[in-house]
Coordinates of N, CA, C and O in Angstrom, one line a residue:
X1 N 4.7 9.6 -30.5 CA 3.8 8.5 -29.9 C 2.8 8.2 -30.9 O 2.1 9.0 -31.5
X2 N 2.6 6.9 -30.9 CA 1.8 6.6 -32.2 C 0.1 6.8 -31.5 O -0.3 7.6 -30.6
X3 N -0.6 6.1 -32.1 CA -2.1 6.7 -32.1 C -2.6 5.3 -30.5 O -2.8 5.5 -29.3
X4 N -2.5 4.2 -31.3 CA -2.8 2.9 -30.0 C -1.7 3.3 -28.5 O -2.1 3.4 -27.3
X5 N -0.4 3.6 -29.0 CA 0.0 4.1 -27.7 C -0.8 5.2 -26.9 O -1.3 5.0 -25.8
X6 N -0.8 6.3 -27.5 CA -1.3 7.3 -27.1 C -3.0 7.2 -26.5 O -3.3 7.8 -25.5
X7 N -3.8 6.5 -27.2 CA -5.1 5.6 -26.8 C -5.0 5.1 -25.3 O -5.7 5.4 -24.3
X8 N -3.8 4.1 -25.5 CA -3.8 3.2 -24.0 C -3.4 4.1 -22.8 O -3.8 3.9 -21.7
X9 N -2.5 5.2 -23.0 CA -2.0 5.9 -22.3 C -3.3 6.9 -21.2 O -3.3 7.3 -20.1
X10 N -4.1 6.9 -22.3 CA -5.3 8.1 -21.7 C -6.1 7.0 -20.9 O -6.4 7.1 -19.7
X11 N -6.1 6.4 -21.5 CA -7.1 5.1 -20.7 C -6.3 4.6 -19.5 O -6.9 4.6 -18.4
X12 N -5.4 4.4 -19.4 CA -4.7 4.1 -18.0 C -4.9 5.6 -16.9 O -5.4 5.6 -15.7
X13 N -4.3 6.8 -17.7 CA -4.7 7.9 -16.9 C -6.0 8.2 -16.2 O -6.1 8.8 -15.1
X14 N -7.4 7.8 -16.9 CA -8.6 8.1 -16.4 C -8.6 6.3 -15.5 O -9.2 6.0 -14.4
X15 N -8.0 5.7 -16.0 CA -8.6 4.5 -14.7 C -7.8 5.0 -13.4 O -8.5 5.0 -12.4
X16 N -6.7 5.4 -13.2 CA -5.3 6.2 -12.4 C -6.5 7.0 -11.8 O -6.7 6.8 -10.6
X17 N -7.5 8.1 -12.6 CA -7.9 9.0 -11.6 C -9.3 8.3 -11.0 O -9.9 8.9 -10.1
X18 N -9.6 7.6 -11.3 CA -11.0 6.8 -10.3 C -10.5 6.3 -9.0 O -11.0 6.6 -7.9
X19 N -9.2 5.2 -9.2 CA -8.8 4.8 -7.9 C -7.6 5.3 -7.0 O -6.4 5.4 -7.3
X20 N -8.6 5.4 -5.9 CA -7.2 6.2 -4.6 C -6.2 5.5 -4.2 O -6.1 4.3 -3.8
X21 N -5.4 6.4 -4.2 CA -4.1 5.6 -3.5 C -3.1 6.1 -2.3 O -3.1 7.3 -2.1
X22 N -2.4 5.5 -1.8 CA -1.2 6.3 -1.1 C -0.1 5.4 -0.8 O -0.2 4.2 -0.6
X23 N 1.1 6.3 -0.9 CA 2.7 5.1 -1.2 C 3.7 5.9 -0.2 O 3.7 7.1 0.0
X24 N 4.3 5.1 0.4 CA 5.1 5.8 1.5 C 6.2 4.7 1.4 O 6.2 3.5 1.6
X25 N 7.7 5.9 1.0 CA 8.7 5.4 0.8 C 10.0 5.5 1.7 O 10.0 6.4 2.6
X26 N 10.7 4.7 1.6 CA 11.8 4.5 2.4 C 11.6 4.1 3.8 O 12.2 4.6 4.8
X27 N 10.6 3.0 4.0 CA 10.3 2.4 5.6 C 11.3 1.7 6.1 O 11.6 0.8 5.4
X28 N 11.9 1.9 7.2 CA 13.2 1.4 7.3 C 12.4 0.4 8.9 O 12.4 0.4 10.1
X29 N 11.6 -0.6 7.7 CA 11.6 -1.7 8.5 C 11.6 -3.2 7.2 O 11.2 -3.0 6.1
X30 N 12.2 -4.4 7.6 CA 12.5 -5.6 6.3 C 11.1 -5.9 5.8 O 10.3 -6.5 6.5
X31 N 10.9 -5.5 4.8 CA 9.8 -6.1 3.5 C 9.3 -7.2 4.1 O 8.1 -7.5 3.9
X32 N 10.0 -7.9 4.7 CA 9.4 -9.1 4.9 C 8.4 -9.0 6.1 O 7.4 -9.7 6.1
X33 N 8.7 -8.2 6.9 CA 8.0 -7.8 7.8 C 6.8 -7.3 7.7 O 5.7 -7.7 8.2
X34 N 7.0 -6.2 6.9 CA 5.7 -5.5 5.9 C 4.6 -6.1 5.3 O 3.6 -5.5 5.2
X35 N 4.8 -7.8 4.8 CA 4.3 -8.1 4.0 C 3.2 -8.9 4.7 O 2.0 -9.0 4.3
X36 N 3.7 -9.6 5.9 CA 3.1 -10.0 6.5 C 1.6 -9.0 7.1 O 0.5 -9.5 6.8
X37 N 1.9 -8.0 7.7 CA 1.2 -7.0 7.8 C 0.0 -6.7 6.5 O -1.2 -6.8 6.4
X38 N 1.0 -6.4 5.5 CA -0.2 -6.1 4.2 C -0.8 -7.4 3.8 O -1.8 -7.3 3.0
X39 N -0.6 -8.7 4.0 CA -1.4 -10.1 3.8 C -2.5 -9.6 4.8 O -3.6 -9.4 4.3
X40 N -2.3 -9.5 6.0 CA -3.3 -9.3 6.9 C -4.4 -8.1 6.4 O -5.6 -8.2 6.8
X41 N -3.9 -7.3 5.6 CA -5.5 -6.5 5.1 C -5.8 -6.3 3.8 O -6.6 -5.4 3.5
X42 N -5.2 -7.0 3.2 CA -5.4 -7.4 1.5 C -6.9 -7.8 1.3 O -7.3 -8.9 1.7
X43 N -7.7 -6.7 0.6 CA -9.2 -7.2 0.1 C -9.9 -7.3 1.3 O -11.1 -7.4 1.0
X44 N -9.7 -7.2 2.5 CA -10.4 -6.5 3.8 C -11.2 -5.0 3.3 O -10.7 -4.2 2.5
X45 N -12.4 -4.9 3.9 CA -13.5 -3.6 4.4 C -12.0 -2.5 5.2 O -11.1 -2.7 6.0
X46 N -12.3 -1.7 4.7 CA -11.9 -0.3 5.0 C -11.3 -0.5 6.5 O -10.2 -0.6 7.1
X47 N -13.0 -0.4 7.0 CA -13.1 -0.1 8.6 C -12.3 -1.5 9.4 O -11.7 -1.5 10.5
X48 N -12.7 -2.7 8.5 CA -11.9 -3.7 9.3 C -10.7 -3.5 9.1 O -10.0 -3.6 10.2
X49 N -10.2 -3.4 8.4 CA -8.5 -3.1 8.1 C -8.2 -2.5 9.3 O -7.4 -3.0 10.1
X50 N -8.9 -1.1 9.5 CA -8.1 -0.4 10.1 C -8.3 -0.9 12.0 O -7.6 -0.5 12.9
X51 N -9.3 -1.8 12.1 CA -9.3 -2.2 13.3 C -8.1 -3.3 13.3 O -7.5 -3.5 14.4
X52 N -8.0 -3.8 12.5 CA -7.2 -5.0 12.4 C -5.6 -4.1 12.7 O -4.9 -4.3 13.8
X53 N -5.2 -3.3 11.9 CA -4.0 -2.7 12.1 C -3.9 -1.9 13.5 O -2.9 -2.0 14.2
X54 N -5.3 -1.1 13.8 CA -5.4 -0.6 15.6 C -5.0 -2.0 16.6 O -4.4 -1.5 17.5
X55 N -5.1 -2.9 16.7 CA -5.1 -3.8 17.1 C -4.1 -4.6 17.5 O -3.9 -5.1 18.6
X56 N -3.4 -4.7 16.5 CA -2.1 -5.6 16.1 C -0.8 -5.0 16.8 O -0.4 -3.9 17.0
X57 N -0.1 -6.3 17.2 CA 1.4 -5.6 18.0 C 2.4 -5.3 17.2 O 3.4 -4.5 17.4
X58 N 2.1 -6.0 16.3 CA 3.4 -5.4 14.9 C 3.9 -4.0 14.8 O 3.1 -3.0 14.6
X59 N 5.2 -3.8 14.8 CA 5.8 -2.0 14.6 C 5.2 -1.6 13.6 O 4.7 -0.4 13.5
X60 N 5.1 -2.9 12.3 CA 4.6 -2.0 10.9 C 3.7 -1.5 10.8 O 3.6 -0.5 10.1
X61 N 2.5 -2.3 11.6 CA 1.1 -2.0 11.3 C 0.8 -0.6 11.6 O -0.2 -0.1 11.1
X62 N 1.7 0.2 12.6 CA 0.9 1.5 12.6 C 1.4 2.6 11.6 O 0.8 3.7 11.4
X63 N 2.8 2.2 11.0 CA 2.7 2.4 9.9 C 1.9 2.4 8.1 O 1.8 3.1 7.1
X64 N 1.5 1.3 8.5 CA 0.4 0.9 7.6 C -0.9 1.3 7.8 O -1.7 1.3 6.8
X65 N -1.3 1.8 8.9 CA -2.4 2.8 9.5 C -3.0 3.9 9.1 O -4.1 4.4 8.9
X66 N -1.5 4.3 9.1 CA -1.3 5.8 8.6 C -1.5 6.0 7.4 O -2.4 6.8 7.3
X67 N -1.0 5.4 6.2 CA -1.0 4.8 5.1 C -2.6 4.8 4.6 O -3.2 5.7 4.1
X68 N -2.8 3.8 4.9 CA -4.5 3.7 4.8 C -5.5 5.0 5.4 O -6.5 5.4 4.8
X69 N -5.3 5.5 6.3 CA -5.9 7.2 6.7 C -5.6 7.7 5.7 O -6.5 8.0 5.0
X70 N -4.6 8.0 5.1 CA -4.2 8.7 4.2 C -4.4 8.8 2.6 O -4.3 9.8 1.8
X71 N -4.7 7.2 2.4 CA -5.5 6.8 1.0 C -6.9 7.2 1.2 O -7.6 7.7 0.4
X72 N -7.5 6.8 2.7 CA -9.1 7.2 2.6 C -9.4 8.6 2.1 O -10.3 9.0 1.3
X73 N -8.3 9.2 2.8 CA -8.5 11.1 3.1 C -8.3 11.6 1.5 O -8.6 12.6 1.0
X74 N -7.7 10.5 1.0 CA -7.4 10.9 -1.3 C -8.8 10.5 -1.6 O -9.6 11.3 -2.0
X75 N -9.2 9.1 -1.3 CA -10.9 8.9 -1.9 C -11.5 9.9 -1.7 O -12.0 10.5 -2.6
X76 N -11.7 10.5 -0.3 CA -12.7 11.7 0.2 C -12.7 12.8 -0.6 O -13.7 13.3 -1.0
X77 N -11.2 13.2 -0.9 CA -10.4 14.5 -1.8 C -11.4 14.3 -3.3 O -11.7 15.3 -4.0
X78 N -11.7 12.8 -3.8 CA -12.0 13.0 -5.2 C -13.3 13.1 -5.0 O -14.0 14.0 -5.3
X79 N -13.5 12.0 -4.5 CA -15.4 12.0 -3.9 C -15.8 12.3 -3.3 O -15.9 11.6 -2.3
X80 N -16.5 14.1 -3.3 CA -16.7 15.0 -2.0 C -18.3 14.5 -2.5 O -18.5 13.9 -3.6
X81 N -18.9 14.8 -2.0 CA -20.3 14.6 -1.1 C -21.1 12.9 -1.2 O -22.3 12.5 -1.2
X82 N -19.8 12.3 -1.4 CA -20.4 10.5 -1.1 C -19.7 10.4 0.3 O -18.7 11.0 0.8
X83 N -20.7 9.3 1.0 CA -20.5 9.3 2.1 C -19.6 7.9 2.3 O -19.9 6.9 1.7
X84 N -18.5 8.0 3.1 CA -18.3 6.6 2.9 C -18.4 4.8 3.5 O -17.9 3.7 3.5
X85 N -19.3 5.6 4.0 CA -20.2 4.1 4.8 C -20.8 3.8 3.3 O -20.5 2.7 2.8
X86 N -21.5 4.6 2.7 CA -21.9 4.4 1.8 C -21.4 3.4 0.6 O -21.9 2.4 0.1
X87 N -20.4 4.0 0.4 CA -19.1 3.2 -0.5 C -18.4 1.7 -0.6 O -17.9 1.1 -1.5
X88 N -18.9 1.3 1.0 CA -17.9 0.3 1.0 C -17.0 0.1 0.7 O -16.8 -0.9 0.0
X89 N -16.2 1.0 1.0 CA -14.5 0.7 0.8 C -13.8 -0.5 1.1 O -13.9 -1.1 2.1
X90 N -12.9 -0.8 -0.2 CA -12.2 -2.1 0.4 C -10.6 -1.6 0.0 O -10.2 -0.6 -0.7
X91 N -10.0 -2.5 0.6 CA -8.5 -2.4 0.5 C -8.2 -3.2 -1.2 O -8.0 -4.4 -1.3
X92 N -8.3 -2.3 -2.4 CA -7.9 -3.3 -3.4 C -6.7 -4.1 -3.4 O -6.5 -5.3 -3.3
X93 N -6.0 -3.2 -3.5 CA -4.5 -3.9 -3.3 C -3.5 -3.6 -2.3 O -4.0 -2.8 -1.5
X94 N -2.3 -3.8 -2.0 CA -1.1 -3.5 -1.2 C 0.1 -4.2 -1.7 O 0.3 -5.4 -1.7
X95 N 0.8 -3.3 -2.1 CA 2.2 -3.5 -2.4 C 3.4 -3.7 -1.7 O 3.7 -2.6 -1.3
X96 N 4.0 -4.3 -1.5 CA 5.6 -3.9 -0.5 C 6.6 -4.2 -1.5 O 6.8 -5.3 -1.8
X97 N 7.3 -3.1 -2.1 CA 8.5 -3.4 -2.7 C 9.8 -2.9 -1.9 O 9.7 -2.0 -1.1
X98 N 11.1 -3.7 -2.1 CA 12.5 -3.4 -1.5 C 12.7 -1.6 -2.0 O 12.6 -0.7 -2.9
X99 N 13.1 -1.9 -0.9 CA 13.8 -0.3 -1.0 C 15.6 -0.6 -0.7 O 16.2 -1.7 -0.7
X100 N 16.4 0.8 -0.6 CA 17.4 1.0 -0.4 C 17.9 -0.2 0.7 O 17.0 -0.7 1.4
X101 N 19.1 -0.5 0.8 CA 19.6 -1.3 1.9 C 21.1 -0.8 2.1 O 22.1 -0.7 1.4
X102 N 20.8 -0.6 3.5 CA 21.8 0.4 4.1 C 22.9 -1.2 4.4 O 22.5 -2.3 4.7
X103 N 24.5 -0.9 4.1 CA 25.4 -2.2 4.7 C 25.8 -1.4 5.9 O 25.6 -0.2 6.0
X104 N 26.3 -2.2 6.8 CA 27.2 -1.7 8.1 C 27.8 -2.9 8.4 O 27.4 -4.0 7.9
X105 N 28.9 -2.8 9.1 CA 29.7 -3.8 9.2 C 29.5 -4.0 11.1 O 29.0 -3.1 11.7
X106 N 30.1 -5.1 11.8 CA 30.0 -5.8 13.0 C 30.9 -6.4 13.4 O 31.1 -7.5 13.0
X107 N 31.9 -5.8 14.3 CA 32.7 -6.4 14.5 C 32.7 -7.8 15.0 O 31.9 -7.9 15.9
X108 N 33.5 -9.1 14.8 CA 33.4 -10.0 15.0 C 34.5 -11.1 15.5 O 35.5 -10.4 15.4
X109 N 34.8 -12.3 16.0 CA 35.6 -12.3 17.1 C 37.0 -12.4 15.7 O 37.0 -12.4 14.5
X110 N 38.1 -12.6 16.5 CA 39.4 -12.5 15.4 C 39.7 -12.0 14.8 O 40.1 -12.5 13.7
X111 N 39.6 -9.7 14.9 CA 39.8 -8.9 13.9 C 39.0 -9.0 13.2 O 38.9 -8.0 12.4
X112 N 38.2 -10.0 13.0 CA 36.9 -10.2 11.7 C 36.1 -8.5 11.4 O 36.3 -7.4 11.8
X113 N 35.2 -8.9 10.5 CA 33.7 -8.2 10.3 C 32.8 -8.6 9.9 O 32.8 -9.0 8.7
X114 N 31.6 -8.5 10.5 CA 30.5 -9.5 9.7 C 29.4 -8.3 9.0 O 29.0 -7.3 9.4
X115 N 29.3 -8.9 8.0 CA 28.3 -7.8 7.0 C 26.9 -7.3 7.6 O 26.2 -8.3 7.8
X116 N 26.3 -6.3 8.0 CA 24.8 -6.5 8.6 C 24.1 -5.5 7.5 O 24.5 -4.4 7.2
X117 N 22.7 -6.2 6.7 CA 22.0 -5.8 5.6 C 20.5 -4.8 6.8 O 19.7 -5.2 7.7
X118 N 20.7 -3.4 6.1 CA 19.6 -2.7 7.0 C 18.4 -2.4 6.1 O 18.1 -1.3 5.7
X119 N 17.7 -3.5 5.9 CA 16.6 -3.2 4.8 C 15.5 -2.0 4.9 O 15.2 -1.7 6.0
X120 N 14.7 -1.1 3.7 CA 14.1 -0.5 3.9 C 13.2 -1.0 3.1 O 13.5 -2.0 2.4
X121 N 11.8 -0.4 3.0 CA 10.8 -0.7 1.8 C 9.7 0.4 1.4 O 9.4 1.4 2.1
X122 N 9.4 0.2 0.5 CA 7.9 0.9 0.0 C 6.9 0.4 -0.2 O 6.7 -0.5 -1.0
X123 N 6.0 1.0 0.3 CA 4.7 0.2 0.4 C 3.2 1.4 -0.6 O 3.1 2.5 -0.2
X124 N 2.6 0.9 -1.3 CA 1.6 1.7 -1.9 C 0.7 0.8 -2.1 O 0.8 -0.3 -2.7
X125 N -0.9 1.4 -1.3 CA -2.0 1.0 -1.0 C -2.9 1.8 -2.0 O -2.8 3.0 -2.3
X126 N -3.9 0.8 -2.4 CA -4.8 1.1 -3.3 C -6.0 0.8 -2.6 O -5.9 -0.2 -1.9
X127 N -7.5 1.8 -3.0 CA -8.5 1.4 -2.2 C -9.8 1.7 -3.5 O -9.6 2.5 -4.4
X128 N -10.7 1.0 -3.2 CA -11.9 1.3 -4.3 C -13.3 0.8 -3.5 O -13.5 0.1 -2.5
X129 N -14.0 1.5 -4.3 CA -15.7 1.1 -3.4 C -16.1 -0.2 -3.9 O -16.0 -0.3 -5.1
X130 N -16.6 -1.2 -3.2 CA -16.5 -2.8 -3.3 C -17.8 -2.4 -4.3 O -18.2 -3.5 -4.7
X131 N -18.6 -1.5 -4.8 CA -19.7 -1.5 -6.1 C -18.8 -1.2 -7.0 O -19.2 -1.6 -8.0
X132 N -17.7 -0.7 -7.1 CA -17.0 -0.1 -8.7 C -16.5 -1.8 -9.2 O -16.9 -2.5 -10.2
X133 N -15.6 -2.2 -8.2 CA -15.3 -3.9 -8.3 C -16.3 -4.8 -8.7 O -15.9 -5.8 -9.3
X134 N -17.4 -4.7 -8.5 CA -18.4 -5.8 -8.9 C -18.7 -5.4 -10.2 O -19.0 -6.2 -11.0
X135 N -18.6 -4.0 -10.4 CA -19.2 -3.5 -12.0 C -18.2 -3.9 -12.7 O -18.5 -4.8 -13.6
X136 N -16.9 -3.6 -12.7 CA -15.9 -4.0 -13.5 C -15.6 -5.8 -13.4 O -14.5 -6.2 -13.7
X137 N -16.4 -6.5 -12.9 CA -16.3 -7.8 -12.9 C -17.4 -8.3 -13.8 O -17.2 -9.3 -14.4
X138 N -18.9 -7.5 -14.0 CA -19.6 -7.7 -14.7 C -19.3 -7.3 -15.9 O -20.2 -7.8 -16.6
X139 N -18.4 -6.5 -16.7 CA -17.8 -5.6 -17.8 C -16.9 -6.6 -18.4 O -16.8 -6.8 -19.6
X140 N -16.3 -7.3 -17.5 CA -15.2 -8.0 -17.8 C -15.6 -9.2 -18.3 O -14.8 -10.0 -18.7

């Protein structure tokens, strides 16, 4: 590994350990479904997100719930004695990528079969304190 590789490499790793995250694979519900869901708390307050997902009739969202408890509880893990009212947590980002897609077939009328696509997906949520964001906007 040359010297600039190996540079950028460390530097990705310490930005990797500032911001929390959590990724939960193989949701066997369609991406597209999902996304809708993660538009809804993209760049949202922590606490609103999570009312917004308490709330919501969507199957995904209480998947996506979980997800976000579970990224807060990694911020907490790195940053023990900040409080996080303090923090203002925001939802940086949200991901949904395709996952595996199961085929099955359907019987259909005249001996037929019709193809049926059983989508799954992965979703990984990123969260940061809305002061680290403003600093790195002034840096920038």
């Amino acid at each position: 590994m040359g010297a600039r590789k190996r540079l950028r490499a460390d530097k990705t790793k310490e930005a990797k350990k500032q911001v929390s995250f959590a990724s939960l694979s193989n949701v066997p519900t369609s991406p597209r479904k999902m996304r809708l869901v993660a538009d809804m708390i993209r760049g949202k307050e922590v606490n609103l997100a999570l009312d917004l997902l308490k709330y919501s009739s969507k199957e995904a969202s209480r998947r996506v719930e979980k997800l976000l408890l579970s990224a807060i509880a990694n911020w907490k893990e790195k940053n023990e004695g900040v409080r996080m009212e303090d923090a203002n947590l925001v939802v940086k980002s949200i991901n949904v990528d395709s996952a595996r897609i199961l085929k099955r077939l359907r019987p259909a009328p005249q001996g037929r079969a019709h193809r049926i696509k059983k989508r799954s997906n992965h979703v990984t949520i990123y969260i940061d304190s809305k002061v680290n964001n403003q600093e790195e906007l002034k840096v920038s």
